[in-house]
XYZ file of N, CA and C in Angstrom:
282
model
N 58.654 104.675 201.632
C 59.052 103.838 202.757
C 58.141 102.612 202.821
N 58.736 101.463 202.934
C 57.983 100.212 202.974
C 57.274 100.039 204.314
N 56.089 99.478 204.248
C 55.340 99.161 205.471
C 55.749 97.803 206.020
N 56.587 97.068 205.268
C 57.039 95.744 205.682
C 58.290 95.849 206.544
N 58.472 94.904 207.445
C 59.648 94.898 208.308
C 60.890 94.543 207.497
N 62.054 94.917 208.023
C 63.305 94.672 207.303
C 63.561 93.192 207.061
N 63.064 92.336 207.935
C 63.291 90.894 207.793
C 62.156 90.187 207.042
N 61.322 90.949 206.331
C 60.170 90.377 205.644
C 60.556 89.267 204.661
N 61.593 89.459 203.880
C 61.963 88.438 202.896
C 62.292 87.109 203.572
N 62.980 87.149 204.694
C 63.313 85.921 205.420
C 62.060 85.281 206.022
N 61.190 86.108 206.569
C 59.944 85.600 207.147
C 59.091 84.953 206.065
N 58.919 85.643 204.940
C 58.091 85.120 203.846
C 58.670 83.808 203.315
N 59.994 83.738 203.168
C 60.624 82.507 202.690
C 60.346 81.354 203.656
N 60.438 81.608 204.951
C 60.178 80.567 205.949
C 58.728 80.079 205.883
N 57.788 80.986 205.676
C 56.371 80.604 205.564
C 56.166 79.726 204.320
N 56.795 80.092 203.221
C 56.685 79.311 201.983
C 57.311 77.929 202.157
N 58.443 77.875 202.809
C 59.102 76.586 203.080
C 58.203 75.705 203.941
N 57.633 76.290 204.993
C 56.748 75.544 205.898
C 55.551 74.973 205.140
N 55.074 75.710 204.136
C 53.932 75.270 203.323
C 54.358 74.321 202.207
N 55.655 74.006 202.139
C 56.189 73.137 201.085
C 55.902 73.703 199.695
N 55.882 75.040 199.617
C 55.675 75.772 198.365
C 54.340 75.410 197.706
N 53.327 75.156 198.544
C 51.956 74.911 198.082
C 51.037 75.988 198.626
N 50.068 76.374 197.804
C 49.057 77.338 198.230
C 48.206 76.706 199.330
N 48.032 77.422 200.432
C 47.251 76.887 201.544
C 45.749 76.965 201.291
N 45.328 77.633 200.228
C 43.897 77.691 199.903
C 43.529 76.647 198.855
N 44.199 76.660 197.701
C 43.813 75.759 196.606
C 44.722 74.535 196.469
N 45.864 74.549 197.136
C 46.773 73.413 197.092
C 47.710 73.367 195.892
N 47.698 74.398 195.048
C 48.567 74.410 193.873
C 50.040 74.329 194.283
N 50.789 73.455 193.609
C 52.234 73.410 193.803
C 52.834 74.595 193.060
N 53.498 75.462 193.794
C 54.067 76.667 193.206
C 55.550 76.485 192.918
N 56.109 77.453 192.248
C 57.511 77.416 191.844
C 58.401 77.558 193.075
N 59.356 76.645 193.176
C 60.356 76.697 194.245
C 61.609 77.375 193.705
N 62.410 77.950 194.576
C 63.682 78.501 194.116
C 64.499 77.408 193.415
N 65.004 77.722 192.260
C 65.805 76.769 191.502
C 65.012 75.918 190.526
N 63.682 75.949 190.575
C 62.869 75.195 189.618
C 63.088 75.730 188.210
N 63.074 74.847 187.242
C 63.186 75.228 185.830
C 61.841 75.804 185.389
N 61.853 77.029 184.902
C 60.614 77.688 184.499
C 60.623 78.127 183.041
N 61.668 77.775 182.303
C 61.810 78.252 180.920
C 60.654 77.805 180.031
N 60.056 76.658 180.319
C 58.970 76.145 179.473
C 57.600 76.683 179.880
N 57.550 77.444 180.966
C 56.288 78.042 181.398
C 56.106 79.391 180.720
N 54.864 79.719 180.421
C 54.575 81.051 179.888
C 54.674 82.060 181.028
N 54.697 83.323 180.674
C 54.728 84.381 181.682
C 53.509 84.262 182.601
N 52.358 83.980 182.031
C 51.127 83.828 182.819
C 51.204 82.629 183.755
N 51.771 81.526 183.274
C 51.915 80.334 184.116
C 52.875 80.606 185.273
N 53.967 81.298 184.989
C 54.916 81.646 186.060
C 54.246 82.544 187.097
N 53.488 83.512 186.626
C 52.792 84.419 187.548
C 51.781 83.650 188.398
N 51.017 82.769 187.789
C 49.997 82.009 188.512
C 50.613 81.072 189.538
N 51.805 80.574 189.259
C 52.466 79.617 190.153
C 53.455 80.277 191.110
N 53.366 81.590 191.235
C 54.207 82.306 192.185
C 53.535 82.285 193.550
N 54.262 81.835 194.550
C 53.722 81.772 195.907
C 53.994 83.094 196.623
N 52.991 83.615 197.275
C 53.082 84.865 198.021
C 52.720 84.579 199.471
N 52.880 85.565 200.324
C 52.479 85.415 201.725
C 51.485 86.514 202.060
N 50.355 86.096 202.586
C 49.239 86.987 202.903
C 49.172 87.249 204.404
N 48.913 88.499 204.772
C 48.645 88.878 206.159
C 47.126 88.863 206.343
N 46.602 87.975 207.166
C 45.152 87.871 207.349
C 44.547 89.191 207.827
N 45.235 89.889 208.716
C 44.670 91.143 209.224
C 45.082 92.349 208.377
N 45.751 92.079 207.274
C 46.176 93.093 206.297
C 47.140 94.134 206.882
N 47.837 93.749 207.949
C 48.840 94.630 208.552
C 50.219 94.051 208.235
N 50.958 94.649 207.291
C 52.235 94.083 206.864
C 53.335 94.144 207.923
N 53.045 94.738 209.068
C 54.022 94.746 210.158
C 53.721 93.673 211.201
N 52.587 92.990 211.059
C 52.186 91.942 212.001
C 52.575 90.587 211.421
N 53.768 90.136 211.765
C 54.312 88.909 211.174
C 54.207 87.697 212.092
N 53.210 87.685 212.948
C 52.965 86.484 213.757
C 52.607 85.335 212.809
N 53.098 84.148 213.098
C 52.870 82.996 212.229
C 51.371 82.782 211.971
N 50.547 82.957 212.973
C 49.108 82.768 212.811
C 48.434 83.806 211.934
N 49.132 84.890 211.635
C 48.591 85.951 210.788
C 49.039 85.815 209.336
N 49.869 84.825 209.040
C 50.449 84.679 207.705
C 50.005 83.397 207.038
N 49.816 83.462 205.720
C 49.438 82.277 204.947
C 50.125 82.315 203.595
N 50.612 81.163 203.155
C 51.200 81.034 201.825
C 50.066 80.849 200.825
N 49.991 81.754 199.849
C 48.924 81.705 198.848
C 49.511 81.895 197.454
N 48.966 81.170 196.472
C 49.359 81.424 195.086
C 48.860 82.818 194.709
N 49.354 83.347 193.628
C 48.981 84.706 193.222
C 47.475 84.862 193.051
N 46.838 83.875 192.443
C 45.394 83.960 192.205
C 44.593 83.984 193.489
N 44.935 83.112 194.429
C 44.215 83.087 195.705
C 44.494 84.357 196.502
N 45.736 84.838 196.467
C 46.065 86.070 197.169
C 45.275 87.236 196.577
N 45.217 87.287 195.278
C 44.462 88.343 194.614
C 42.982 88.281 195.006
N 42.439 87.071 195.133
C 41.017 86.946 195.482
C 40.733 87.515 196.864
N 41.688 87.437 197.792
C 41.494 88.019 199.120
C 41.555 89.537 199.103
N 42.191 90.099 198.091
C 42.316 91.552 197.994
C 41.383 92.141 196.931
N 40.460 91.334 196.441
C 39.547 91.735 195.372
C 38.779 93.004 195.740
N 38.595 93.858 194.769
C 37.833 95.113 194.900
C 38.454 96.095 195.890
N 39.785 96.070 196.003
C 40.467 97.059 196.818
C 40.261 96.924 198.306
N 39.921 95.741 198.780
C 39.681 95.546 200.198
C 40.961 95.285 200.980
N 42.089 95.226 200.301
C 43.337 94.898 200.980
C 44.224 96.100 201.194
N 45.497 95.791 201.497
C 46.459 96.834 201.812
C 47.395 97.106 200.655
N 46.997 96.744 199.429
C 47.835 96.961 198.254
C 47.115 97.881 197.282
N 47.876 98.523 196.455
C 47.273 99.399 195.454
C 46.684 98.563 194.322
N 45.682 99.065 193.617
C 45.081 98.328 192.513
C 46.133 97.928 191.483
N 46.090 96.676 191.076
C 47.006 96.174 190.064
C 48.304 95.605 190.614
N 48.608 95.816 191.886
C 49.870 95.324 192.436
C 49.950 93.813 192.393
N 48.841 93.122 192.559
C 48.836 91.674 192.548
C 48.311 91.104 191.236
N 48.297 91.882 190.199
C 47.819 91.429 188.901
C 48.600 90.215 188.417
N 47.926 89.285 187.761
C 48.577 88.098 187.244
C 49.287 88.347 185.929
N 49.095 89.491 185.302
C 49.716 89.744 184.006
C 50.575 90.975 184.043
């Protein structure tokens, strides 16, 4: 059973749109829906994938102030050493 709310995909998409598909930590322009990615390597696609982070690590707390659009690398850095709410390897770049 998922710990995320049923409307999580819509919420996450709205947060990414609001961020203009840029990481709020490092500023990397991430892949937008419909972007051509055929020339990117698997690693480049993974690195440029935008995710949404819960600051308080509660995936049911979807208040706008608790959410941030982060690239995979920045999101992984917040969950480094198992301090987050994901299992080891879930946010791996490869």
